């Protein structure tokens, strides 16, 4: 189809030339071949990368990322435990390679994440005797971490997930060590420190399951308060670790609209769609949740049956339909993983399953869901 349209255009140019008119060069009418091109002008399309991808050891996936995406996120290498494993010891080896990869390919480079209760070493919250540190000590540690990490990449990392998952399911602030030791104002402080380190960076509050009304109301109240206090927050990230049947497209629509109405940018920061049987009752993405492996929870170890493949394609088309309705308010849509092979959803909340949450198969080939997402862009008139 793509080829025949090109052939047709070339044929028409030849006819014009034969008639003695000055031929205009044929317009490039080929359909956009990448997600980034298809959504150009609507929003950036990104992926979270692992070390093998941005260091080039997995050259096939590195090439796939370069060809398909306009934004990158670091799946793990900028988390506290990776970059600041011991007091006073920073290790930027992997993070430097990640940032260099994104810059080399002219992408929007995301930093994830500065203040979170997971993947943060215990020493951050304790003194040498293992007792909780004082508020002032923890504020000083947070400030040093943010100024060092954000400062190193000032002007090269374009946006930071400053605070991750600070709100509980019921909409109150989560009782994390950050909240219990410092108090509720740890969130405002984190944003102020990040702004001090890089005044031009986009600064984002990131969380999951904001389609659940109590949690959404809690985060809306939090963002309103931050804005009222003049805290430099520029966006809200909806993680979107989704399932085939959760959340409904309508509730995603409502959620994006509610945050956009506050005047902040909205980003879809960690999109994937779990197709396997539900293993835990909770919705969302609490990484500390674990469920035991059972054969019936891992029904498709070899390949995904076609009806499920088609259901996944329809699901992705519906989600991108919602994102496109909010073009101009949604700044980017980032997948949490590039192919089904490297997705964390093979191991969470049950380890060692065979899941199919992305647009690309284990062999790196586009799945029907990829075609559905490309078609959604065309139908909405996104792209060049
Ligand atoms: C996940 C990574 O994908 C895994 O490799 C790691 O073992 C645990 O964390 N919400 C977030 C991400 O904000 O940082 C998490 O990433 C997934 C849930």
mmCIF file of C-alpha atoms and ligand atoms in Angstrom:
data_model
loop_
_atom_site.group_PDB
_atom_site.id
_atom_site.type_symbol
_atom_site.label_atom_id
_atom_site.label_comp_id
_atom_site.label_asym_id
_atom_site.label_seq_id
_atom_site.Cartn_x
_atom_site.Cartn_y
_atom_site.Cartn_z
ATOM 1 C CA UNK A 1 0.000 0.000 0.000
ATOM 2 C CA UNK A 2 2.777 2.359 1.017
ATOM 3 C CA UNK A 3 4.826 1.219 -2.010
ATOM 4 C CA UNK A 4 1.945 1.546 -4.430
ATOM 5 C CA UNK A 5 1.209 5.125 -3.330
ATOM 6 C CA UNK A 6 4.858 6.008 -3.943
ATOM 7 C CA UNK A 7 4.812 4.297 -7.314
ATOM 8 C CA UNK A 8 1.674 6.200 -8.212
ATOM 9 C CA UNK A 9 3.259 9.539 -7.276
ATOM 10 C CA UNK A 10 6.367 8.765 -9.322
ATOM 11 C CA UNK A 11 4.223 7.776 -12.292
ATOM 12 C CA UNK A 12 2.268 11.034 -12.126
ATOM 13 C CA UNK A 13 5.528 13.039 -12.075
ATOM 14 C CA UNK A 14 6.719 11.201 -15.161
ATOM 15 C CA UNK A 15 3.471 12.036 -17.010
ATOM 16 C CA UNK A 16 3.800 15.729 -16.100
ATOM 17 C CA UNK A 17 7.394 15.715 -17.356
ATOM 18 C CA UNK A 18 6.352 14.051 -20.620
ATOM 19 C CA UNK A 19 3.742 16.778 -21.181
ATOM 20 C CA UNK A 20 6.538 19.367 -21.231
ATOM 21 C CA UNK A 21 5.754 21.112 -17.917
ATOM 22 C CA UNK A 22 8.386 21.674 -15.282
ATOM 23 C CA UNK A 23 8.007 18.701 -12.975
ATOM 24 C CA UNK A 24 7.729 19.366 -9.279
ATOM 25 C CA UNK A 25 9.707 16.838 -7.255
ATOM 26 C CA UNK A 26 7.335 14.145 -6.032
ATOM 27 C CA UNK A 27 6.109 14.825 -2.518
ATOM 28 C CA UNK A 28 7.162 12.232 0.034
ATOM 29 C CA UNK A 29 3.824 10.531 0.483
ATOM 30 C CA UNK A 30 5.049 7.409 2.285
ATOM 31 C CA UNK A 31 3.245 6.790 5.570
ATOM 32 C CA UNK A 32 5.367 7.607 8.645
ATOM 33 C CA UNK A 33 7.274 4.498 9.651
ATOM 34 C CA UNK A 34 7.961 5.347 13.255
ATOM 35 C CA UNK A 35 5.920 6.116 16.339
ATOM 36 C CA UNK A 36 7.856 9.369 16.780
ATOM 37 C CA UNK A 37 7.024 10.500 13.232
ATOM 38 C CA UNK A 38 3.416 9.353 13.394
ATOM 39 C CA UNK A 39 2.809 11.397 16.569
ATOM 40 C CA UNK A 40 5.009 14.340 15.612
ATOM 41 C CA UNK A 41 3.105 17.510 16.416
ATOM 42 C CA UNK A 42 0.815 15.695 18.849
ATOM 43 C CA UNK A 43 3.219 14.519 21.595
ATOM 44 C CA UNK A 44 6.594 12.845 22.037
ATOM 45 C CA UNK A 45 6.652 9.054 22.168
ATOM 46 C CA UNK A 46 9.243 7.533 24.477
ATOM 47 C CA UNK A 47 10.552 4.327 25.996
ATOM 48 C CA UNK A 48 12.305 3.386 29.231
ATOM 49 C CA UNK A 49 15.743 1.917 28.541
ATOM 50 C CA UNK A 50 17.951 -0.600 30.296
ATOM 51 C CA UNK A 51 21.739 -0.601 30.324
ATOM 52 C CA UNK A 52 22.108 -3.118 27.473
ATOM 53 C CA UNK A 53 20.092 -0.843 25.189
ATOM 54 C CA UNK A 54 21.731 2.532 25.829
ATOM 55 C CA UNK A 55 25.230 1.056 26.162
ATOM 56 C CA UNK A 56 24.753 -0.612 22.762
ATOM 57 C CA UNK A 57 25.388 -4.220 23.933
ATOM 58 C CA UNK A 58 21.922 -4.985 22.648
ATOM 59 C CA UNK A 59 22.554 -3.337 19.295
ATOM 60 C CA UNK A 60 19.286 -4.495 17.735
ATOM 61 C CA UNK A 61 17.199 -2.893 20.483
ATOM 62 C CA UNK A 62 19.400 0.228 20.512
ATOM 63 C CA UNK A 63 18.663 0.600 16.782
ATOM 64 C CA UNK A 64 14.949 -0.005 17.376
ATOM 65 C CA UNK A 65 14.877 2.725 20.030
ATOM 66 C CA UNK A 66 16.730 5.162 17.767
ATOM 67 C CA UNK A 67 14.326 4.442 14.905
ATOM 68 C CA UNK A 68 11.053 4.593 16.833
ATOM 69 C CA UNK A 69 11.174 7.025 19.742
ATOM 70 C CA UNK A 70 11.609 10.755 20.406
ATOM 71 C CA UNK A 71 12.050 10.528 24.191
ATOM 72 C CA UNK A 72 13.883 8.221 26.586
ATOM 73 C CA UNK A 73 13.591 7.406 30.289
ATOM 74 C CA UNK A 74 16.060 5.445 32.431
ATOM 75 C CA UNK A 75 14.400 2.296 33.763
ATOM 76 C CA UNK A 76 16.738 2.041 36.774
ATOM 77 C CA UNK A 77 20.092 3.817 36.375
ATOM 78 C CA UNK A 78 19.101 7.211 37.792
ATOM 79 C CA UNK A 79 17.383 5.838 40.887
ATOM 80 C CA UNK A 80 19.051 6.671 44.203
ATOM 81 C CA UNK A 81 20.454 3.162 44.819
ATOM 82 C CA UNK A 82 22.132 3.179 41.385
ATOM 83 C CA UNK A 83 23.610 6.638 41.376
ATOM 84 C CA UNK A 84 24.267 7.214 45.084
ATOM 85 C CA UNK A 85 24.763 3.765 46.629
ATOM 86 C CA UNK A 86 26.703 4.805 49.749
ATOM 87 C CA UNK A 87 27.073 7.991 51.787
ATOM 88 C CA UNK A 88 29.196 10.413 49.802
ATOM 89 C CA UNK A 89 29.677 7.933 46.925
ATOM 90 C CA UNK A 90 28.139 8.776 43.563
ATOM 91 C CA UNK A 91 28.450 6.457 40.570
ATOM 92 C CA UNK A 92 27.446 8.053 37.291
ATOM 93 C CA UNK A 93 28.928 5.501 34.865
ATOM 94 C CA UNK A 94 25.691 4.002 33.602
ATOM 95 C CA UNK A 95 23.721 7.240 33.944
ATOM 96 C CA UNK A 96 26.285 9.096 31.821
ATOM 97 C CA UNK A 97 25.922 6.476 29.081
ATOM 98 C CA UNK A 98 22.142 6.799 29.253
ATOM 99 C CA UNK A 99 22.197 10.588 28.931
ATOM 100 C CA UNK A 100 24.773 10.421 26.119
ATOM 101 C CA UNK A 101 22.567 7.968 24.196
ATOM 102 C CA UNK A 102 19.563 10.244 24.426
ATOM 103 C CA UNK A 103 21.525 13.354 23.427
ATOM 104 C CA UNK A 104 23.243 11.549 20.539
ATOM 105 C CA UNK A 105 19.872 10.685 19.080
ATOM 106 C CA UNK A 106 18.409 14.154 19.646
ATOM 107 C CA UNK A 107 15.780 12.860 22.055
ATOM 108 C CA UNK A 108 13.968 14.424 24.994
ATOM 109 C CA UNK A 109 15.865 12.967 27.967
ATOM 110 C CA UNK A 110 13.942 12.179 31.158
ATOM 111 C CA UNK A 111 15.490 11.739 34.624
ATOM 112 C CA UNK A 112 13.732 9.196 36.870
ATOM 113 C CA UNK A 113 13.557 9.622 39.847
ATOM 114 C CA UNK A 114 14.893 11.820 42.669
ATOM 115 C CA UNK A 115 12.731 11.218 45.755
ATOM 116 C CA UNK A 116 11.022 7.838 46.155
ATOM 117 C CA UNK A 117 10.604 5.308 48.970
ATOM 118 C CA UNK A 118 11.729 2.376 46.782
ATOM 119 C CA UNK A 119 15.170 1.635 45.344
ATOM 120 C CA UNK A 120 16.553 4.068 47.911
ATOM 121 C CA UNK A 121 19.148 2.614 50.313
ATOM 122 C CA UNK A 122 18.265 2.348 53.999
ATOM 123 C CA UNK A 123 21.298 4.420 54.999
ATOM 124 C CA UNK A 124 19.597 7.506 53.556
ATOM 125 C CA UNK A 125 17.102 7.476 56.432
ATOM 126 C CA UNK A 126 19.357 6.155 59.225
ATOM 127 C CA UNK A 127 22.393 7.160 61.248
ATOM 128 C CA UNK A 128 25.380 4.849 61.741
ATOM 129 C CA UNK A 129 23.612 3.179 64.680
ATOM 130 C CA UNK A 130 20.572 2.407 62.537
ATOM 131 C CA UNK A 131 18.312 5.030 64.149
ATOM 132 C CA UNK A 132 16.113 7.364 62.102
ATOM 133 C CA UNK A 133 17.964 10.575 61.258
ATOM 134 C CA UNK A 134 16.646 14.013 62.168
ATOM 135 C CA UNK A 135 14.522 16.138 59.850
ATOM 136 C CA UNK A 136 17.457 18.489 59.213
ATOM 137 C CA UNK A 137 19.824 15.639 58.345
ATOM 138 C CA UNK A 138 17.388 14.100 55.891
ATOM 139 C CA UNK A 139 16.697 17.485 54.274
ATOM 140 C CA UNK A 140 20.461 18.002 53.900
ATOM 141 C CA UNK A 141 20.865 14.549 52.326
ATOM 142 C CA UNK A 142 18.009 15.166 49.933
ATOM 143 C CA UNK A 143 19.409 18.550 48.938
ATOM 144 C CA UNK A 144 22.895 17.186 48.365
ATOM 145 C CA UNK A 145 21.513 14.327 46.252
ATOM 146 C CA UNK A 146 19.282 16.528 44.102
ATOM 147 C CA UNK A 147 21.861 19.287 43.580
ATOM 148 C CA UNK A 148 24.537 16.734 42.670
ATOM 149 C CA UNK A 149 22.447 14.604 40.312
ATOM 150 C CA UNK A 150 20.354 17.309 38.637
ATOM 151 C CA UNK A 151 23.334 19.667 38.598
ATOM 152 C CA UNK A 152 25.508 17.145 36.760
ATOM 153 C CA UNK A 153 22.995 16.903 33.918
ATOM 154 C CA UNK A 154 21.850 20.530 33.905
ATOM 155 C CA UNK A 155 20.792 21.423 30.353
ATOM 156 C CA UNK A 156 21.138 17.783 29.213
ATOM 157 C CA UNK A 157 18.341 16.027 31.089
ATOM 158 C CA UNK A 158 15.221 17.853 29.956
ATOM 159 C CA UNK A 159 12.757 16.760 32.617
ATOM 160 C CA UNK A 160 12.821 15.077 36.025
ATOM 161 C CA UNK A 161 10.354 12.891 37.871
ATOM 162 C CA UNK A 162 11.161 14.804 41.050
ATOM 163 C CA UNK A 163 8.878 12.977 43.488
ATOM 164 C CA UNK A 164 7.544 9.488 42.802
ATOM 165 C CA UNK A 165 4.473 7.893 44.406
ATOM 166 C CA UNK A 166 4.073 10.104 47.487
ATOM 167 C CA UNK A 167 0.308 9.581 47.740
ATOM 168 C CA UNK A 168 -1.441 6.481 49.125
ATOM 169 C CA UNK A 169 -4.465 4.721 47.615
ATOM 170 C CA UNK A 170 -6.856 6.636 49.901
ATOM 171 C CA UNK A 171 -5.501 10.006 48.756
ATOM 172 C CA UNK A 172 -3.571 10.860 51.923
ATOM 173 C CA UNK A 173 0.193 11.293 51.874
ATOM 174 C CA UNK A 174 1.983 7.946 52.029
ATOM 175 C CA UNK A 175 3.723 7.267 55.359
ATOM 176 C CA UNK A 176 7.136 6.881 53.731
ATOM 177 C CA UNK A 177 10.379 7.662 55.582
ATOM 178 C CA UNK A 178 10.461 10.953 53.649
ATOM 179 C CA UNK A 179 7.060 11.939 55.007
ATOM 180 C CA UNK A 180 7.478 10.666 58.553
ATOM 181 C CA UNK A 181 10.961 12.117 59.085
ATOM 182 C CA UNK A 182 10.680 15.442 57.228
ATOM 183 C CA UNK A 183 6.913 16.041 57.174
ATOM 184 C CA UNK A 184 4.526 16.875 54.320
ATOM 185 C CA UNK A 185 6.759 19.686 53.061
ATOM 186 C CA UNK A 186 9.381 17.235 51.758
ATOM 187 C CA UNK A 187 7.583 17.374 48.390
ATOM 188 C CA UNK A 188 7.789 21.156 47.982
ATOM 189 C CA UNK A 189 11.442 21.061 49.078
ATOM 190 C CA UNK A 190 12.353 18.446 46.479
ATOM 191 C CA UNK A 191 10.882 20.579 43.689
ATOM 192 C CA UNK A 192 12.648 23.712 44.944
ATOM 193 C CA UNK A 193 16.007 21.944 45.120
ATOM 194 C CA UNK A 194 15.546 20.537 41.596
ATOM 195 C CA UNK A 195 14.642 23.990 40.280
ATOM 196 C CA UNK A 196 17.702 25.465 41.975
ATOM 197 C CA UNK A 197 19.896 22.845 40.263
ATOM 198 C CA UNK A 198 18.375 23.304 36.790
ATOM 199 C CA UNK A 199 15.915 26.183 36.356
ATOM 200 C CA UNK A 200 15.056 25.087 32.800
ATOM 201 C CA UNK A 201 14.179 21.453 33.488
ATOM 202 C CA UNK A 202 10.575 20.229 33.411
ATOM 203 C CA UNK A 203 9.700 19.112 36.960
ATOM 204 C CA UNK A 204 7.120 16.367 37.381
ATOM 205 C CA UNK A 205 5.160 14.671 40.151
ATOM 206 C CA UNK A 206 4.748 11.014 39.068
ATOM 207 C CA UNK A 207 2.304 8.377 40.368
ATOM 208 C CA UNK A 208 0.191 5.341 39.501
ATOM 209 C CA UNK A 209 -3.535 4.492 39.573
ATOM 210 C CA UNK A 210 -4.684 8.110 39.454
ATOM 211 C CA UNK A 211 -7.836 6.834 37.730
ATOM 212 C CA UNK A 212 -8.990 5.638 41.167
ATOM 213 C CA UNK A 213 -10.995 8.600 42.442
ATOM 214 C CA UNK A 214 -9.715 8.879 46.052
ATOM 215 C CA UNK A 215 -6.098 8.807 44.922
ATOM 216 C CA UNK A 216 -6.762 11.223 42.054
ATOM 217 C CA UNK A 217 -8.454 13.656 44.455
ATOM 218 C CA UNK A 218 -5.457 13.441 46.783
ATOM 219 C CA UNK A 219 -2.946 14.190 44.031
ATOM 220 C CA UNK A 220 -5.122 16.966 42.606
ATOM 221 C CA UNK A 221 -5.231 18.584 46.053
ATOM 222 C CA UNK A 222 -1.468 18.177 46.403
ATOM 223 C CA UNK A 223 -0.732 19.778 43.025
ATOM 224 C CA UNK A 224 -3.168 22.635 43.722
ATOM 225 C CA UNK A 225 -1.408 23.315 47.003
ATOM 226 C CA UNK A 226 2.044 23.240 45.407
ATOM 227 C CA UNK A 227 0.937 25.655 42.689
ATOM 228 C CA UNK A 228 -0.678 27.957 45.270
ATOM 229 C CA UNK A 229 2.606 28.017 47.205
ATOM 230 C CA UNK A 230 4.567 28.886 44.063
ATOM 231 C CA UNK A 231 6.419 25.561 44.001
ATOM 232 C CA UNK A 232 8.060 25.039 40.572
ATOM 233 C CA UNK A 233 6.081 21.982 39.414
ATOM 234 C CA UNK A 234 5.475 21.856 35.657
ATOM 235 C CA UNK A 235 3.818 18.508 35.128
ATOM 236 C CA UNK A 236 2.063 15.432 36.446
ATOM 237 C CA UNK A 237 3.062 11.967 35.256
ATOM 238 C CA UNK A 238 0.422 9.250 34.984
ATOM 239 C CA UNK A 239 2.373 5.999 35.063
ATOM 240 C CA UNK A 240 -0.306 3.860 33.306
ATOM 241 C CA UNK A 241 0.811 0.378 34.286
ATOM 242 C CA UNK A 242 -2.435 -0.890 32.855
ATOM 243 C CA UNK A 243 -4.321 -4.110 32.225
ATOM 244 C CA UNK A 244 -6.573 -5.095 29.333
ATOM 245 C CA UNK A 245 -9.615 -4.244 31.472
ATOM 246 C CA UNK A 246 -8.273 -1.509 33.771
ATOM 247 C CA UNK A 247 -8.474 1.466 33.840
ATOM 248 C CA UNK A 248 -11.380 2.301 31.534
ATOM 249 C CA UNK A 249 -10.580 4.723 28.684
ATOM 250 C CA UNK A 250 -13.226 7.045 30.161
ATOM 251 C CA UNK A 251 -11.431 7.204 33.501
ATOM 252 C CA UNK A 252 -8.094 7.900 31.776
ATOM 253 C CA UNK A 253 -9.832 10.698 29.891
ATOM 254 C CA UNK A 254 -11.285 12.142 33.115
ATOM 255 C CA UNK A 255 -7.906 11.945 34.829
ATOM 256 C CA UNK A 256 -5.972 13.708 32.071
ATOM 257 C CA UNK A 257 -8.653 16.411 31.869
ATOM 258 C CA UNK A 258 -8.612 16.965 35.638
ATOM 259 C CA UNK A 259 -4.853 17.551 35.784
ATOM 260 C CA UNK A 260 -4.745 19.599 32.580
ATOM 261 C CA UNK A 261 -7.411 21.882 34.100
ATOM 262 C CA UNK A 262 -4.900 22.826 36.806
ATOM 263 C CA UNK A 263 -2.649 24.228 34.083
ATOM 264 C CA UNK A 264 0.153 21.665 34.376
ATOM 265 C CA UNK A 265 1.465 19.470 31.559
ATOM 266 C CA UNK A 266 0.366 15.855 31.662
ATOM 267 C CA UNK A 267 2.673 13.014 30.681
ATOM 268 C CA UNK A 268 2.022 9.335 30.333
ATOM 269 C CA UNK A 269 5.277 8.163 31.865
ATOM 270 C CA UNK A 270 5.319 4.357 32.177
ATOM 271 C CA UNK A 271 2.791 2.826 29.809
ATOM 272 C CA UNK A 272 2.375 -0.940 29.496
ATOM 273 C CA UNK A 273 -0.601 -3.323 29.309
ATOM 274 C CA UNK A 274 -0.554 -6.566 31.303
ATOM 275 C CA UNK A 275 -2.434 -9.317 29.425
ATOM 276 C CA UNK A 276 -1.961 -12.112 31.990
ATOM 277 C CA UNK A 277 -4.445 -13.319 34.639
ATOM 278 C CA UNK A 278 -4.721 -10.986 37.604
ATOM 279 C CA UNK A 279 -2.434 -12.131 40.438
ATOM 280 C CA UNK A 280 -3.169 -9.428 43.049
ATOM 281 C CA UNK A 281 -6.378 -7.595 43.903
ATOM 282 C CA UNK A 282 -4.860 -4.086 43.872
ATOM 283 C CA UNK A 283 -4.753 -1.959 40.753
ATOM 284 C CA UNK A 284 -1.707 0.174 40.088
ATOM 285 C CA UNK A 285 1.983 -0.536 40.372
ATOM 286 C CA UNK A 286 3.181 -0.925 43.954
ATOM 287 C CA UNK A 287 6.560 -2.562 43.258
ATOM 288 C CA UNK A 288 6.639 -4.116 46.738
ATOM 289 C CA UNK A 289 3.590 -6.286 45.926
ATOM 290 C CA UNK A 290 4.514 -9.911 45.266
ATOM 291 C CA UNK A 291 2.458 -12.973 44.396
ATOM 292 C CA UNK A 292 3.574 -16.606 44.198
ATOM 293 C CA UNK A 293 3.999 -18.229 40.778
ATOM 294 C CA UNK A 294 1.266 -20.695 39.728
ATOM 295 C CA UNK A 295 0.878 -22.383 36.361
ATOM 296 C CA UNK A 296 -2.553 -20.868 35.729
ATOM 297 C CA UNK A 297 -1.077 -17.374 36.134
ATOM 298 C CA UNK A 298 1.312 -18.005 33.229
ATOM 299 C CA UNK A 299 -0.906 -19.432 30.483
ATOM 300 C CA UNK A 300 1.043 -18.426 27.349
ATOM 301 C CA UNK A 301 4.735 -19.256 27.789
ATOM 302 C CA UNK A 302 5.240 -19.803 24.031
ATOM 303 C CA UNK A 303 3.088 -17.321 22.160
ATOM 304 C CA UNK A 304 0.083 -15.068 22.623
ATOM 305 C CA UNK A 305 -3.176 -16.488 21.202
ATOM 306 C CA UNK A 306 -4.542 -14.369 18.370
ATOM 307 C CA UNK A 307 -7.750 -13.217 20.131
ATOM 308 C CA UNK A 308 -5.658 -11.787 22.989
ATOM 309 C CA UNK A 309 -3.242 -10.232 20.489
ATOM 310 C CA UNK A 310 -6.202 -8.488 18.854
ATOM 311 C CA UNK A 311 -7.629 -7.436 22.225
ATOM 312 C CA UNK A 312 -4.268 -5.865 23.082
ATOM 313 C CA UNK A 313 -4.264 -3.985 19.765
ATOM 314 C CA UNK A 314 -7.784 -2.650 20.427
ATOM 315 C CA UNK A 315 -6.792 -1.689 23.963
ATOM 316 C CA UNK A 316 -3.775 0.303 22.760
ATOM 317 C CA UNK A 317 -5.854 1.964 20.036
ATOM 318 C CA UNK A 318 -8.414 3.053 22.645
ATOM 319 C CA UNK A 319 -5.723 4.443 24.971
ATOM 320 C CA UNK A 320 -4.003 6.382 22.188
ATOM 321 C CA UNK A 321 -7.415 7.663 21.092
ATOM 322 C CA UNK A 322 -7.749 9.213 24.558
ATOM 323 C CA UNK A 323 -4.196 10.613 24.529
ATOM 324 C CA UNK A 324 -4.818 12.155 21.102
ATOM 325 C CA UNK A 325 -8.025 13.807 22.249
ATOM 326 C CA UNK A 326 -5.809 15.632 24.744
ATOM 327 C CA UNK A 327 -3.036 16.575 22.318
ATOM 328 C CA UNK A 328 -1.550 19.878 23.400
ATOM 329 C CA UNK A 329 -2.173 18.914 27.028
ATOM 330 C CA UNK A 330 -0.311 15.573 26.904
ATOM 331 C CA UNK A 331 3.369 16.369 26.360
ATOM 332 C CA UNK A 332 4.637 12.807 25.929
ATOM 333 C CA UNK A 333 3.675 9.161 26.082
ATOM 334 C CA UNK A 334 6.442 6.840 27.301
ATOM 335 C CA UNK A 335 6.373 3.039 27.236
ATOM 336 C CA UNK A 336 7.974 1.305 30.217
ATOM 337 C CA UNK A 337 10.181 -1.010 28.177
ATOM 338 C CA UNK A 338 10.836 -1.413 24.471
ATOM 339 C CA UNK A 339 9.946 -5.046 23.702
ATOM 340 C CA UNK A 340 8.033 -7.793 25.495
ATOM 341 C CA UNK A 341 11.377 -9.425 26.258
ATOM 342 C CA UNK A 342 12.683 -6.635 28.479
ATOM 343 C CA UNK A 343 9.432 -5.557 30.173
ATOM 344 C CA UNK A 344 9.418 -5.587 33.987
ATOM 345 C CA UNK A 345 5.890 -7.033 33.796
ATOM 346 C CA UNK A 346 7.407 -10.464 33.148
ATOM 347 C CA UNK A 347 8.538 -10.296 36.808
ATOM 348 C CA UNK A 348 5.953 -8.194 38.632
ATOM 349 C CA UNK A 349 3.955 -8.984 40.643
ATOM 350 C CA UNK A 350 4.812 -12.642 39.842
ATOM 351 C CA UNK A 351 8.370 -13.533 38.893
ATOM 352 C CA UNK A 352 9.273 -15.368 35.704
ATOM 353 C CA UNK A 353 6.037 -15.143 33.696
ATOM 354 C CA UNK A 354 5.826 -14.614 29.950
ATOM 355 C CA UNK A 355 3.960 -11.353 29.440
ATOM 356 C CA UNK A 356 3.197 -9.349 26.269
ATOM 357 C CA UNK A 357 2.773 -5.733 27.451
ATOM 358 C CA UNK A 358 4.509 -3.653 24.723
ATOM 359 C CA UNK A 359 4.161 -2.910 21.007
ATOM 360 C CA UNK A 360 7.181 -5.055 20.014
ATOM 361 C CA UNK A 361 7.579 -8.822 20.281
ATOM 362 C CA UNK A 362 10.503 -10.653 21.840
ATOM 363 C CA UNK A 363 12.146 -10.699 18.406
ATOM 364 C CA UNK A 364 11.855 -6.903 18.155
ATOM 365 C CA UNK A 365 9.178 -7.096 15.467
ATOM 366 C CA UNK A 366 6.143 -4.783 15.649
ATOM 367 C CA UNK A 367 2.980 -6.501 16.891
ATOM 368 C CA UNK A 368 -0.601 -5.838 15.759
ATOM 369 C CA UNK A 369 -0.748 -3.374 18.671
ATOM 370 C CA UNK A 370 1.977 -1.318 16.939
ATOM 371 C CA UNK A 371 -0.103 -1.136 13.754
ATOM 372 C CA UNK A 372 -3.151 -0.152 15.802
ATOM 373 C CA UNK A 373 -1.245 2.710 17.473
ATOM 374 C CA UNK A 374 0.090 3.899 14.095
ATOM 375 C CA UNK A 375 -3.416 3.775 12.620
ATOM 376 C CA UNK A 376 -4.807 5.749 15.570
ATOM 377 C CA UNK A 377 -2.337 8.551 14.741
ATOM 378 C CA UNK A 378 -3.344 8.541 11.080
ATOM 379 C CA UNK A 379 -7.038 8.574 11.897
ATOM 380 C CA UNK A 380 -6.548 11.623 14.137
ATOM 381 C CA UNK A 381 -4.408 13.449 11.594
ATOM 382 C CA UNK A 382 -1.259 13.421 13.744
ATOM 383 C CA UNK A 383 2.154 13.138 12.113
ATOM 384 C CA UNK A 384 3.789 15.019 9.269
HETATM 385 C C1 LIG B 1 10.675 -0.831 37.937
HETATM 386 C C2 LIG B 1 11.712 -1.350 36.960
HETATM 387 O O1 LIG B 1 11.112 -1.493 35.700
HETATM 388 C C3 LIG B 1 12.278 -2.665 37.439
HETATM 389 O O2 LIG B 1 13.362 -3.080 36.610
HETATM 390 C C4 LIG B 1 12.752 -2.544 38.892
HETATM 391 O O3 LIG B 1 13.149 -3.822 39.358
HETATM 392 C C5 LIG B 1 11.647 -2.006 39.781
HETATM 393 O O4 LIG B 1 11.187 -0.782 39.255
HETATM 394 N N1 LIG B 1 6.972 2.537 38.982
HETATM 395 C C6 LIG B 1 8.130 3.237 38.746
HETATM 396 C C7 LIG B 1 9.287 2.563 38.101
HETATM 397 O O5 LIG B 1 8.151 4.468 38.946
HETATM 398 O O6 LIG B 1 10.512 3.074 38.543
HETATM 399 C C8 LIG B 1 9.249 1.069 38.325
HETATM 400 O O7 LIG B 1 10.301 0.489 37.568
HETATM 401 C C9 LIG B 1 7.890 0.499 37.960
HETATM 402 C C10 LIG B 1 6.801 1.124 38.781
#
